[in-house]
Short mmCIF file of N, CA and C in Angstrom, two decimals:
data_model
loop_
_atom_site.label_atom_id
_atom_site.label_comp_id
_atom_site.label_asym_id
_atom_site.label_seq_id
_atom_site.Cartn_x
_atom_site.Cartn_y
_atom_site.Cartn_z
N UNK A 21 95.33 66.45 104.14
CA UNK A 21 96.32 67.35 104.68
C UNK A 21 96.94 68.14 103.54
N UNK A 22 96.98 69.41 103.65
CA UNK A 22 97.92 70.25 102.76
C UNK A 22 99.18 71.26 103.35
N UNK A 23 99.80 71.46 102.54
CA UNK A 23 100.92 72.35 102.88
C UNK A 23 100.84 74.03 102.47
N UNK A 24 100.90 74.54 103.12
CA UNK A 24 100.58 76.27 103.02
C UNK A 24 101.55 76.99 103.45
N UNK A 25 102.49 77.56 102.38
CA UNK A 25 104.04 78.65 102.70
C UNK A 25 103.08 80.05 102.61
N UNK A 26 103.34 81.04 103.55
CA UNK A 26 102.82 82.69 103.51
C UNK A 26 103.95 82.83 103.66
N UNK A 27 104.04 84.03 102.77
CA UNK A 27 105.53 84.83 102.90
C UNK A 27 104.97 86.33 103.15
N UNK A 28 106.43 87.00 103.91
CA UNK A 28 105.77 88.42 104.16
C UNK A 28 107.12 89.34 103.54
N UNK A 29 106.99 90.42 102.94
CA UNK A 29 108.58 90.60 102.22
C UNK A 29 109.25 90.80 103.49
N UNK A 30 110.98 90.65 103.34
CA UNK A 30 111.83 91.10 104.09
C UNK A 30 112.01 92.54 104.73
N UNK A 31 111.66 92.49 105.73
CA UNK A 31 112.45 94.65 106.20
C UNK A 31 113.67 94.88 106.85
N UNK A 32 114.06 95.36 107.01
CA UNK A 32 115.40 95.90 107.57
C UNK A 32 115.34 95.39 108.43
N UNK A 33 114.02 95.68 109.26
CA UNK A 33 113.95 95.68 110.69
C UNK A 33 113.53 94.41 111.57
N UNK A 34 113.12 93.54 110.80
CA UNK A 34 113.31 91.88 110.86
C UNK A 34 114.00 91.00 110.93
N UNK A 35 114.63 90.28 112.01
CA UNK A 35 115.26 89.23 111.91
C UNK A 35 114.71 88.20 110.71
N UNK A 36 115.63 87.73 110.16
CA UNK A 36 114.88 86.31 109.33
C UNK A 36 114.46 85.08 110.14
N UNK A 37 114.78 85.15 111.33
CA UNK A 37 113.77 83.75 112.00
C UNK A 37 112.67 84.48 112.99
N UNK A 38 111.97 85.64 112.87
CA UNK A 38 111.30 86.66 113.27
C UNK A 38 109.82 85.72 113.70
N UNK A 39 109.57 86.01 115.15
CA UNK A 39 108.03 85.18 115.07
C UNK A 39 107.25 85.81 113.44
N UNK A 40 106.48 85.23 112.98
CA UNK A 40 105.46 85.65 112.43
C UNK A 40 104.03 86.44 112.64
N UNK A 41 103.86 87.19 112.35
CA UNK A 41 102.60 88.38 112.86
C UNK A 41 101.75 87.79 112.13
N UNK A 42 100.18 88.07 112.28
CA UNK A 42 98.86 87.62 111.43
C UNK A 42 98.94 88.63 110.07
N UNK A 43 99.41 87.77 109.35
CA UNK A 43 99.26 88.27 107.82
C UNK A 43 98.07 88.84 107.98
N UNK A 44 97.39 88.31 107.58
CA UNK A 44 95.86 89.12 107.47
C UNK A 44 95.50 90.73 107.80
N UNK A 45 95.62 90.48 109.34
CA UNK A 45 95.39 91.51 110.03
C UNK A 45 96.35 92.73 109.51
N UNK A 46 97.77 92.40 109.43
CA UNK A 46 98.38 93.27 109.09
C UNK A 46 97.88 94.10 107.75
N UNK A 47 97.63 93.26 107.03
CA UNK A 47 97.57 93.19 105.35
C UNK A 47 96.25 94.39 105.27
N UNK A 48 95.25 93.69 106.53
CA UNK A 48 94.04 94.35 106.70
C UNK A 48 93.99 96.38 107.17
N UNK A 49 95.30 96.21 107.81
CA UNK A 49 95.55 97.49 108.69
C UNK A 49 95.51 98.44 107.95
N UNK A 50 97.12 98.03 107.13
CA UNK A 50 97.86 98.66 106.28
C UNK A 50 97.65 99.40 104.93
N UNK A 51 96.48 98.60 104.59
CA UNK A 51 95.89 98.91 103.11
C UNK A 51 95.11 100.47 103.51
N UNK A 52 95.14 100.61 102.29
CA UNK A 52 94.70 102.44 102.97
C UNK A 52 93.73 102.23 101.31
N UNK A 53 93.99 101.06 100.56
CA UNK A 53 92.54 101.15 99.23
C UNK A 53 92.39 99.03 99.82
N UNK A 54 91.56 98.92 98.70
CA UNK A 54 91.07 97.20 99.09
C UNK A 54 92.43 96.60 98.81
N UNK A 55 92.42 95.80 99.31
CA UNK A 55 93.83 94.26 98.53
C UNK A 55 93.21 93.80 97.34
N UNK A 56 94.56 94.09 97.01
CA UNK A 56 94.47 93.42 95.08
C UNK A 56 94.70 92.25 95.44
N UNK A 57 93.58 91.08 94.83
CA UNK A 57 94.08 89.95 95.52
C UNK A 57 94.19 89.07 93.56
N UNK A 58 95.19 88.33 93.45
CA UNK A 58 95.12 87.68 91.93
C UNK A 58 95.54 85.91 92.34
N UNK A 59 95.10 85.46 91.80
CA UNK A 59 95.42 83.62 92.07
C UNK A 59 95.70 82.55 90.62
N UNK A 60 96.00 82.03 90.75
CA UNK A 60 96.68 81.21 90.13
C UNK A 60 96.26 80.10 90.29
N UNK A 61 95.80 78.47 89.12
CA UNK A 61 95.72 77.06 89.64
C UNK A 61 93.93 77.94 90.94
N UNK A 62 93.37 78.34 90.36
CA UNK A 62 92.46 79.33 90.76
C UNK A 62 90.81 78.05 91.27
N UNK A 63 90.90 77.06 90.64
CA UNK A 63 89.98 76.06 90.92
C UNK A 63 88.86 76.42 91.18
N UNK A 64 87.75 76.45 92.41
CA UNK A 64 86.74 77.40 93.26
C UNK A 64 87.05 78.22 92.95
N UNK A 65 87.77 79.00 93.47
CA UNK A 65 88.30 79.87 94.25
C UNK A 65 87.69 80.52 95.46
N UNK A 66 88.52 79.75 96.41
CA UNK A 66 88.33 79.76 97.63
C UNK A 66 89.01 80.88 98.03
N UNK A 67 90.33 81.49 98.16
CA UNK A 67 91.08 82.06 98.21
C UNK A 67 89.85 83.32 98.37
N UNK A 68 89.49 83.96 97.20
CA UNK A 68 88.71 84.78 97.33
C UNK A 68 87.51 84.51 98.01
N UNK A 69 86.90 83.66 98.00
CA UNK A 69 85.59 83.65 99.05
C UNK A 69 86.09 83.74 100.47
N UNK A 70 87.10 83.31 101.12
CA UNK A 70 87.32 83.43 102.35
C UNK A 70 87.45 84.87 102.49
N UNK A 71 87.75 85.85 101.76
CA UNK A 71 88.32 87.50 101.54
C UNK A 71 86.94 87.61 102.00
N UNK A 72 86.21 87.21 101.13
CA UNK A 72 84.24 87.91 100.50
C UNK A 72 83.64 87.63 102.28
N UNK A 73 83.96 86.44 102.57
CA UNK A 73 83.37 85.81 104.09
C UNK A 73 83.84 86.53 104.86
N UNK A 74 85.23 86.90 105.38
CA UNK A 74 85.40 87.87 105.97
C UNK A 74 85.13 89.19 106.16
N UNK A 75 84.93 89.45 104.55
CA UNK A 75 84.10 91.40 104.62
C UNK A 75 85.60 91.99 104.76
N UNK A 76 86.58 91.28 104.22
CA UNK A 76 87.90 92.42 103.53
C UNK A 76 87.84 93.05 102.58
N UNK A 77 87.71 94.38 102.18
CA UNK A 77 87.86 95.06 101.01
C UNK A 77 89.10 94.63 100.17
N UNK A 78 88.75 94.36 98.98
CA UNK A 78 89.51 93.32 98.61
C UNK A 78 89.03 94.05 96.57
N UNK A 79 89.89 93.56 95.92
CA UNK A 79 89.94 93.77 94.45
C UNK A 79 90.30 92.81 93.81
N UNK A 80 88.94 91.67 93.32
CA UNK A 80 89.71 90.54 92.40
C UNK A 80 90.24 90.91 90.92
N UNK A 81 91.81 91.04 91.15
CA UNK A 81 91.81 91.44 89.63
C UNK A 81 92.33 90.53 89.00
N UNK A 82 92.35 89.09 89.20
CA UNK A 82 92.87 87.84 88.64
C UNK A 82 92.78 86.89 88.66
N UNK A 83 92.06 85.89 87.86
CA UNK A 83 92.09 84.59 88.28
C UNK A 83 92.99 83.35 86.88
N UNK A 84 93.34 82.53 87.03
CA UNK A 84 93.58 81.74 86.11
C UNK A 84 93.30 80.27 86.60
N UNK A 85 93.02 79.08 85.25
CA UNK A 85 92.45 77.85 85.62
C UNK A 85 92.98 77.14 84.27
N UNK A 86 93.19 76.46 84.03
CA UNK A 86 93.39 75.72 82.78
C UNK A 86 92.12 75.08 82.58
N UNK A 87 91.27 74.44 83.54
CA UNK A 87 90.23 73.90 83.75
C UNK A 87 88.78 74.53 83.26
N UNK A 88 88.17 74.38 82.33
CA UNK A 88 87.09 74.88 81.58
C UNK A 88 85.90 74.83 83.06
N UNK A 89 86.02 74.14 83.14
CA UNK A 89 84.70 74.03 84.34
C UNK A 89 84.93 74.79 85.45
N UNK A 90 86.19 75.01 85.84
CA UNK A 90 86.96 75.85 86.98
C UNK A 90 86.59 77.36 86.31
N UNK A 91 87.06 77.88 85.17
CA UNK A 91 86.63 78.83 84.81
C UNK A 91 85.16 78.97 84.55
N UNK A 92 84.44 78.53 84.27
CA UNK A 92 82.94 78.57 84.30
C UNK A 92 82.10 78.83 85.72
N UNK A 93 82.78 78.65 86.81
CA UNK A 93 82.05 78.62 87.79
C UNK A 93 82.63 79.81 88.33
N UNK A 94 84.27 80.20 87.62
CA UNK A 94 84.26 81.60 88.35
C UNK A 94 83.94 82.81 87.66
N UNK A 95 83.69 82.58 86.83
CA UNK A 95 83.03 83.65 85.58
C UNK A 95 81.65 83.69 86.15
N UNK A 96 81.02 82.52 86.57
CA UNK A 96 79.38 83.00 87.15
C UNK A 96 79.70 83.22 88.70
N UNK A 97 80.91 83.57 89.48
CA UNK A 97 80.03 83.58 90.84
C UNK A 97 81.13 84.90 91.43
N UNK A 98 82.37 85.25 90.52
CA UNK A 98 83.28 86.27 90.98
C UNK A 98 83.47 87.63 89.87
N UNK A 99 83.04 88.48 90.54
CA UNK A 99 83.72 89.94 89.82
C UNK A 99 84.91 90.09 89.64
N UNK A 100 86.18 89.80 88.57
CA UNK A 100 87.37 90.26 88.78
C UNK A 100 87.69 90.76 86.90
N UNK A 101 88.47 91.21 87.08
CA UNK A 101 89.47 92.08 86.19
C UNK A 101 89.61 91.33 84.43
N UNK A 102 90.48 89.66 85.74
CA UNK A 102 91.18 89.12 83.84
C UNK A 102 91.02 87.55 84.25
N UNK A 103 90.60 86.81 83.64
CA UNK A 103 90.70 85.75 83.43
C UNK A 103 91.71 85.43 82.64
N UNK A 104 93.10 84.42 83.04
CA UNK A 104 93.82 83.69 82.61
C UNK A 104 93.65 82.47 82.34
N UNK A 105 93.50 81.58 80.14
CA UNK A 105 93.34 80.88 80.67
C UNK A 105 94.69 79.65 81.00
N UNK A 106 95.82 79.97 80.94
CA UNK A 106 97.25 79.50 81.40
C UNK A 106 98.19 80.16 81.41
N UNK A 107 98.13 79.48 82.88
CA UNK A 107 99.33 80.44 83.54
C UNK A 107 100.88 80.43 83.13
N UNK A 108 100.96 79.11 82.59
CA UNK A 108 102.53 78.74 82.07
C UNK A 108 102.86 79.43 80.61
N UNK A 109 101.46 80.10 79.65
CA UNK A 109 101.87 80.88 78.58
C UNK A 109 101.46 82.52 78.83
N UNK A 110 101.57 82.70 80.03
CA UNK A 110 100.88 84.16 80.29
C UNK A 110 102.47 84.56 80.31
N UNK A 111 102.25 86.20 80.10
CA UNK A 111 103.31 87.36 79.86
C UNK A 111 103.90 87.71 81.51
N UNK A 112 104.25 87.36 82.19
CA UNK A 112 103.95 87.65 83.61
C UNK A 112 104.71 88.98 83.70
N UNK A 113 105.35 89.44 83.10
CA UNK A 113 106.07 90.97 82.95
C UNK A 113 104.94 91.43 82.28
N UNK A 114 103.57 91.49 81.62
CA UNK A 114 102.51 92.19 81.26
C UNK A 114 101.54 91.65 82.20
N UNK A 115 101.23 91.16 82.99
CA UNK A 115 100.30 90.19 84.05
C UNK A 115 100.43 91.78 85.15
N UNK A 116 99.37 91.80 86.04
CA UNK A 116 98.82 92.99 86.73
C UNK A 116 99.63 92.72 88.20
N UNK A 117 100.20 93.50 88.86
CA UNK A 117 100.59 93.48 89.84
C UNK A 117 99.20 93.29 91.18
N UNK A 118 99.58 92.37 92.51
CA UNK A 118 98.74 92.66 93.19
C UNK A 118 99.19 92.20 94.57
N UNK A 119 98.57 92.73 95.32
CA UNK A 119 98.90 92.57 96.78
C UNK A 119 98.94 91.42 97.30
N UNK A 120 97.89 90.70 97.37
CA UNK A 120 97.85 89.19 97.84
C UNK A 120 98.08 88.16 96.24
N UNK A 121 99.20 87.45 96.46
CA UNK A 121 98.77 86.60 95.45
C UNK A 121 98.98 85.07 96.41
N UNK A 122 97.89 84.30 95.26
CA UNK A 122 97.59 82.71 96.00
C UNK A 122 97.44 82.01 94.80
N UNK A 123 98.33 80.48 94.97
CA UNK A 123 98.51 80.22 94.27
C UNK A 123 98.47 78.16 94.58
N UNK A 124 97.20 77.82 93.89
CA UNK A 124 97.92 75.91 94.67
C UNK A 124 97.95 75.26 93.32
N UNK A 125 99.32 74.93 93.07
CA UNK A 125 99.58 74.68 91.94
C UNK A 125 99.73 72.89 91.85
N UNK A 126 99.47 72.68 90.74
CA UNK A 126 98.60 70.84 90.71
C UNK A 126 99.92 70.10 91.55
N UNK A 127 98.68 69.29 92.38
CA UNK A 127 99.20 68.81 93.55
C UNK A 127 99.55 67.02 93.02
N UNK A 128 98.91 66.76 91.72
CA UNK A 128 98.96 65.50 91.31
C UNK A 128 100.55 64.74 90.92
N UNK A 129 101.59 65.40 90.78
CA UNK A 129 102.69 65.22 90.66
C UNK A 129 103.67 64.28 91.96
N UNK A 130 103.09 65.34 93.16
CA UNK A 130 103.17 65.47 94.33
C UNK A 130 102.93 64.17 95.42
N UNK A 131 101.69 64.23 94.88
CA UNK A 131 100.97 63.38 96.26
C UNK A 131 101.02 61.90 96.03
N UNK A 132 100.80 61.19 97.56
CA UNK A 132 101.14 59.43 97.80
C UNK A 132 100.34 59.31 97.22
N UNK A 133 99.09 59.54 96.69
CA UNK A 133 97.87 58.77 96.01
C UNK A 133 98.20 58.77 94.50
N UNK A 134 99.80 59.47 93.81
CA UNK A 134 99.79 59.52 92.57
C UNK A 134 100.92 59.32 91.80
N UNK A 135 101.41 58.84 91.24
CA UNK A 135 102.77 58.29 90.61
C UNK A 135 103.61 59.02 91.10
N UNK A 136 103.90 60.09 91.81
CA UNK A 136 105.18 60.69 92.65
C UNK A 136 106.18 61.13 91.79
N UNK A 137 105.65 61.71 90.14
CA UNK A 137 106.77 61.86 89.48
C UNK A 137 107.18 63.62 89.45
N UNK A 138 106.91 63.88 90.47
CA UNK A 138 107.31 65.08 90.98
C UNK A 138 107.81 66.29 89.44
N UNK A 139 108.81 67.00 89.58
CA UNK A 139 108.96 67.80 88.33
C UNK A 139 108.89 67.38 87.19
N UNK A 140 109.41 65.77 87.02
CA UNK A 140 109.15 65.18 86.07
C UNK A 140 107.66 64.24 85.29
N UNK A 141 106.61 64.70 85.72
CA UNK A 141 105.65 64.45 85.84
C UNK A 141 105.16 64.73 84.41
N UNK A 142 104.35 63.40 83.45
CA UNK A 142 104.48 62.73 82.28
C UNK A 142 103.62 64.33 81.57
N UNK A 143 102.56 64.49 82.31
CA UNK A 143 101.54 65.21 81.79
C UNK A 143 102.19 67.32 82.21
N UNK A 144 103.01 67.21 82.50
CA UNK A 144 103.79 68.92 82.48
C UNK A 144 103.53 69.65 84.16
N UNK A 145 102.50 68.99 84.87
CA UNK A 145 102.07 69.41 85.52
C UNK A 145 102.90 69.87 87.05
N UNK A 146 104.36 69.30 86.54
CA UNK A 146 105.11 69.51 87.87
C UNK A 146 106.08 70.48 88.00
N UNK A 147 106.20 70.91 86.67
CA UNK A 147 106.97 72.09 86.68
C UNK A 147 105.79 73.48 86.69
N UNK A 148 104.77 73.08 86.46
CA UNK A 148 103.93 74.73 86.97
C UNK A 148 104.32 75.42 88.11
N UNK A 149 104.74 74.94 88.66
CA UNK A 149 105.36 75.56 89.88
C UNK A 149 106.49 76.84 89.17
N UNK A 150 107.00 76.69 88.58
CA UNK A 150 108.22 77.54 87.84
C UNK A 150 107.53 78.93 87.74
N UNK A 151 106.41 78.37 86.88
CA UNK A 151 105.77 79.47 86.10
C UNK A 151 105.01 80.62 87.66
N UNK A 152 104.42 80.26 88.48
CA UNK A 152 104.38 80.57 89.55
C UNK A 152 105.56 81.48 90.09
N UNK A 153 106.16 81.09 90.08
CA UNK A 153 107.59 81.53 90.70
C UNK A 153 108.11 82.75 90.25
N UNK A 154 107.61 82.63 88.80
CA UNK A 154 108.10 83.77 87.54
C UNK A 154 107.23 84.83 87.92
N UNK A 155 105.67 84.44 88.67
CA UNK A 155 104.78 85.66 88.92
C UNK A 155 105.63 86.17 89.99
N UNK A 156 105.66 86.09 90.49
CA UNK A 156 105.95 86.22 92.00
C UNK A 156 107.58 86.92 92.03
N UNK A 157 108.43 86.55 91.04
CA UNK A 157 109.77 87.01 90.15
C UNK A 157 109.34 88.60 90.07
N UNK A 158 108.72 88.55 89.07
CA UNK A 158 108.16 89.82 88.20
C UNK A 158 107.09 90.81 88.71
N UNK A 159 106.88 90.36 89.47
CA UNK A 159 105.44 91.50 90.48
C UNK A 159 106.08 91.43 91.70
N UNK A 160 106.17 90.74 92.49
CA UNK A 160 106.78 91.28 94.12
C UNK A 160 105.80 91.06 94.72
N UNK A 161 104.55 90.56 94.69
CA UNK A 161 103.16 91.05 95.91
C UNK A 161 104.08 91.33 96.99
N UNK A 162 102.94 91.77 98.10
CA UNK A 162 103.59 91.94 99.45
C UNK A 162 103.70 90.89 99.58
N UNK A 163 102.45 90.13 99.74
CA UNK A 163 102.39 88.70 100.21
C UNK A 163 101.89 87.54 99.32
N UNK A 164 102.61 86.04 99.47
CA UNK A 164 101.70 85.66 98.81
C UNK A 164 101.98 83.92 99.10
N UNK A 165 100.76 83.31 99.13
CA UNK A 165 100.38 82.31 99.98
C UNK A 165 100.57 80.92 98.91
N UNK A 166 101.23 79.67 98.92
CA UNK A 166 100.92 78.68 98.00
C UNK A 166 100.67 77.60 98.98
N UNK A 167 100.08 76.77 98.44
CA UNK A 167 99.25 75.27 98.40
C UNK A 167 99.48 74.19 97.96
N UNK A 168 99.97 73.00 98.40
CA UNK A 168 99.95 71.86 97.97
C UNK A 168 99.81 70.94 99.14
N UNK A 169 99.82 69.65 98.56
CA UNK A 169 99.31 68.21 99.39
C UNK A 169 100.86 68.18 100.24
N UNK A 170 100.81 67.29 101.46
CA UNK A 170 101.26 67.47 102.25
C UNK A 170 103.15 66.18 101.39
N UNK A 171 102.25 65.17 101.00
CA UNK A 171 103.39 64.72 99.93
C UNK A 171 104.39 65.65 99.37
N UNK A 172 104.47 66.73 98.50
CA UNK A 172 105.21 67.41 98.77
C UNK A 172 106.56 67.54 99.57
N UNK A 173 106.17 66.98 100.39
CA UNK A 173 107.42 67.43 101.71
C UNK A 173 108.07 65.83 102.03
N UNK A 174 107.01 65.21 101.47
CA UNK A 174 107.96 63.53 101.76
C UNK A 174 108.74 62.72 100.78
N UNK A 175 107.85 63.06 99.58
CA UNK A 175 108.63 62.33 98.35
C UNK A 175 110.07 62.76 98.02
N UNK A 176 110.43 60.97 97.76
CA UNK A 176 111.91 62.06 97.22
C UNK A 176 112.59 62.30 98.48
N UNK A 177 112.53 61.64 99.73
CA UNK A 177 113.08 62.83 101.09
C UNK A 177 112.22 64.14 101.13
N UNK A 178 111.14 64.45 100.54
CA UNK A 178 111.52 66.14 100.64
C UNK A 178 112.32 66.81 99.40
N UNK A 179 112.85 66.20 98.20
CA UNK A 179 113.71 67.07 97.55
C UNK A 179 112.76 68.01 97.15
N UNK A 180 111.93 67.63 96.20
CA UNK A 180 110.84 68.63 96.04
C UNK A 180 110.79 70.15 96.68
N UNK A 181 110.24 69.41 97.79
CA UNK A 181 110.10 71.00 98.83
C UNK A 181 110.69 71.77 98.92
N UNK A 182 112.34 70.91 99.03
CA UNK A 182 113.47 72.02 99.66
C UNK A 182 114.05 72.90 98.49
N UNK A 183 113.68 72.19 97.21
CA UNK A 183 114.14 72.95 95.80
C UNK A 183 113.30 74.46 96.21
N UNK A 184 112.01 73.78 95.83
CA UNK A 184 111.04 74.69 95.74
C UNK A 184 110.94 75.81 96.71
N UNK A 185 111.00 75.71 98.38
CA UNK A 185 111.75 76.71 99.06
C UNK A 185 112.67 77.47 99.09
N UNK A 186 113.83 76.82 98.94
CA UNK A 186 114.85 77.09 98.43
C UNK A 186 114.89 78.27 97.27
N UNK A 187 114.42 77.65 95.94
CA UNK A 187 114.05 78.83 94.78
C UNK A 187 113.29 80.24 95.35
N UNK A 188 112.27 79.91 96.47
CA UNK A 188 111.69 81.02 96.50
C UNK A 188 112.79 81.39 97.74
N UNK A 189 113.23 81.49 98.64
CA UNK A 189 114.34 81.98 99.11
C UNK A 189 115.33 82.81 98.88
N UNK A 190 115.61 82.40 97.32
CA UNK A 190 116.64 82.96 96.62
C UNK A 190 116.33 84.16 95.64
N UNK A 191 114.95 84.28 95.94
CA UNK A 191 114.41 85.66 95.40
C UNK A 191 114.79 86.53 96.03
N UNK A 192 115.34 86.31 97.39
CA UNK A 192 116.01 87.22 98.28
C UNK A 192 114.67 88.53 98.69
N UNK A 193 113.33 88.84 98.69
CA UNK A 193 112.78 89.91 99.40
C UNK A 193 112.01 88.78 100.09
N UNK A 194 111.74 87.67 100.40
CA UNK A 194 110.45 87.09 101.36
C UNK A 194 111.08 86.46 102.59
N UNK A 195 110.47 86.82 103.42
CA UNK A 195 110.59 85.69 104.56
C UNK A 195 109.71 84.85 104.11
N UNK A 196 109.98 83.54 104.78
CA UNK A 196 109.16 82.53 103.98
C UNK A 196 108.72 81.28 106.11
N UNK A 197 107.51 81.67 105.73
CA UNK A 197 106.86 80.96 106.74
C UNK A 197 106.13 79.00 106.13
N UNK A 198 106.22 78.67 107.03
CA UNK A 198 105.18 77.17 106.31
C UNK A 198 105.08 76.69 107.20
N UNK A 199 103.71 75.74 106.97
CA UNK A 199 103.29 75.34 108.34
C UNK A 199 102.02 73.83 106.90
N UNK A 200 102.08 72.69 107.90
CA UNK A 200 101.32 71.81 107.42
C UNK A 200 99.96 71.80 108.28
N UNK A 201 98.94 71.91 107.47
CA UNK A 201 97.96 71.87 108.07
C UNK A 201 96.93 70.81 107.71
N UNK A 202 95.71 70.32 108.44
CA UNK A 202 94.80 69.29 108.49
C UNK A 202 93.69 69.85 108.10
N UNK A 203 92.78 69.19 107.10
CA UNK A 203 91.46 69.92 106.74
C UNK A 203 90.64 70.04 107.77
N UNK A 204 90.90 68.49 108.90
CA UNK A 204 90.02 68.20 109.65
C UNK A 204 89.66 69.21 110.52
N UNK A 205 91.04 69.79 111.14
CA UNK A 205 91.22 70.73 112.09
C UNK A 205 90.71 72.10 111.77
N UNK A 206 90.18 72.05 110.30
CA UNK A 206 89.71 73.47 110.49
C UNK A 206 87.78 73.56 110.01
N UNK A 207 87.03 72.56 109.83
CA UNK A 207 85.69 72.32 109.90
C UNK A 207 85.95 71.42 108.39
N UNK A 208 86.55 71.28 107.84
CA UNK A 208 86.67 70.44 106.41
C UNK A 208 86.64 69.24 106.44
N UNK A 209 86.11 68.09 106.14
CA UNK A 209 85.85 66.84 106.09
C UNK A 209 87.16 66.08 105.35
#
């Protein structure tokens, strides 16, 4: 099970508890060139193959991985712009603006299967989230989608989550949607 926040920016003309419309489609309408799509904690990258599977005109101009093997497999199988290889020492005020950004930032902090040491997590990995935050600070996408294990939302009560919502909240342009979802439920084992 993972957890997936889409945000869509705020408009005038929106209530903030506003049903939610199909990102996608909209995203799909509206574009009048491809979606700049850039990701973060970039792994596969799935993010972009689901774009490629769909046949969205789409512009990878970003990926980042700390992971040598993560970057190796997207250097042989994706066309994009810039390889980052960390995101927590990148310039994000010199980092490329883009329409879709996605981002699943290490879930190992997080999850019941792992010491639960949430921000404080021995190996740094729980504050990446910050650095995330700072993209998303400093560029604006329209939209942009993050990822983690469904733990997240339990450890701790939940403090975790509600920080982390919360922070992005207080950026004041997103509505902020989330919804927990099941791999099972969508053909994923």
């Amino acid at each position: 099970q993972g957890l997936k926040l889409a945000v869509r920016p705020v408009a005038a003309s929106h209530r903030p508890h506003a049903p939610p419309r199909p990102i996608a489609r909209e995203m799909a309408i509206a574009a009048a060139r491809p979606i700049r799509i850039g990701t973060d904690c970039s792994g596969m990258e799935a993010p972009v193959m689901a774009i490629r599977n769909l046949k969205v005109a789409h512009k990878h101009v970003f990926s980042c991985d700390i992971d040598k093997n993560s970057k190796k497999t997207i250097e042989a199988n994706y066309d994009h712009d810039i390889f980052y290889d960390d995101l927590c020492k990148r310039d994000n005020k010199a980092a490329p603006k883009v329409d879709l950004y996605v981002a699943g930032f290490p879930c190992q902090p997080f999850s019941s299967a792992g010491k639960q040491q949430g921000f404080a997590d021995e190996r740094g990995r729980g504050t990446v989230f910050w650095s995330v935050r700072d993209y998303i600070d400093c560029k604006q996408p329209k939209v942009f989608i993050l990822e983690n294990v469904v733990g997240l939302t339990t450890i701790q009560g939940g403090q975790y989550y509600k920080d982390i919502k919360q922070s992005l909240l207080d950026l004041g342009t997103y509505n902020l949607y989330d919804k927990i979802l099941n791999t099972k439920d969508h053909g994923v084992p």
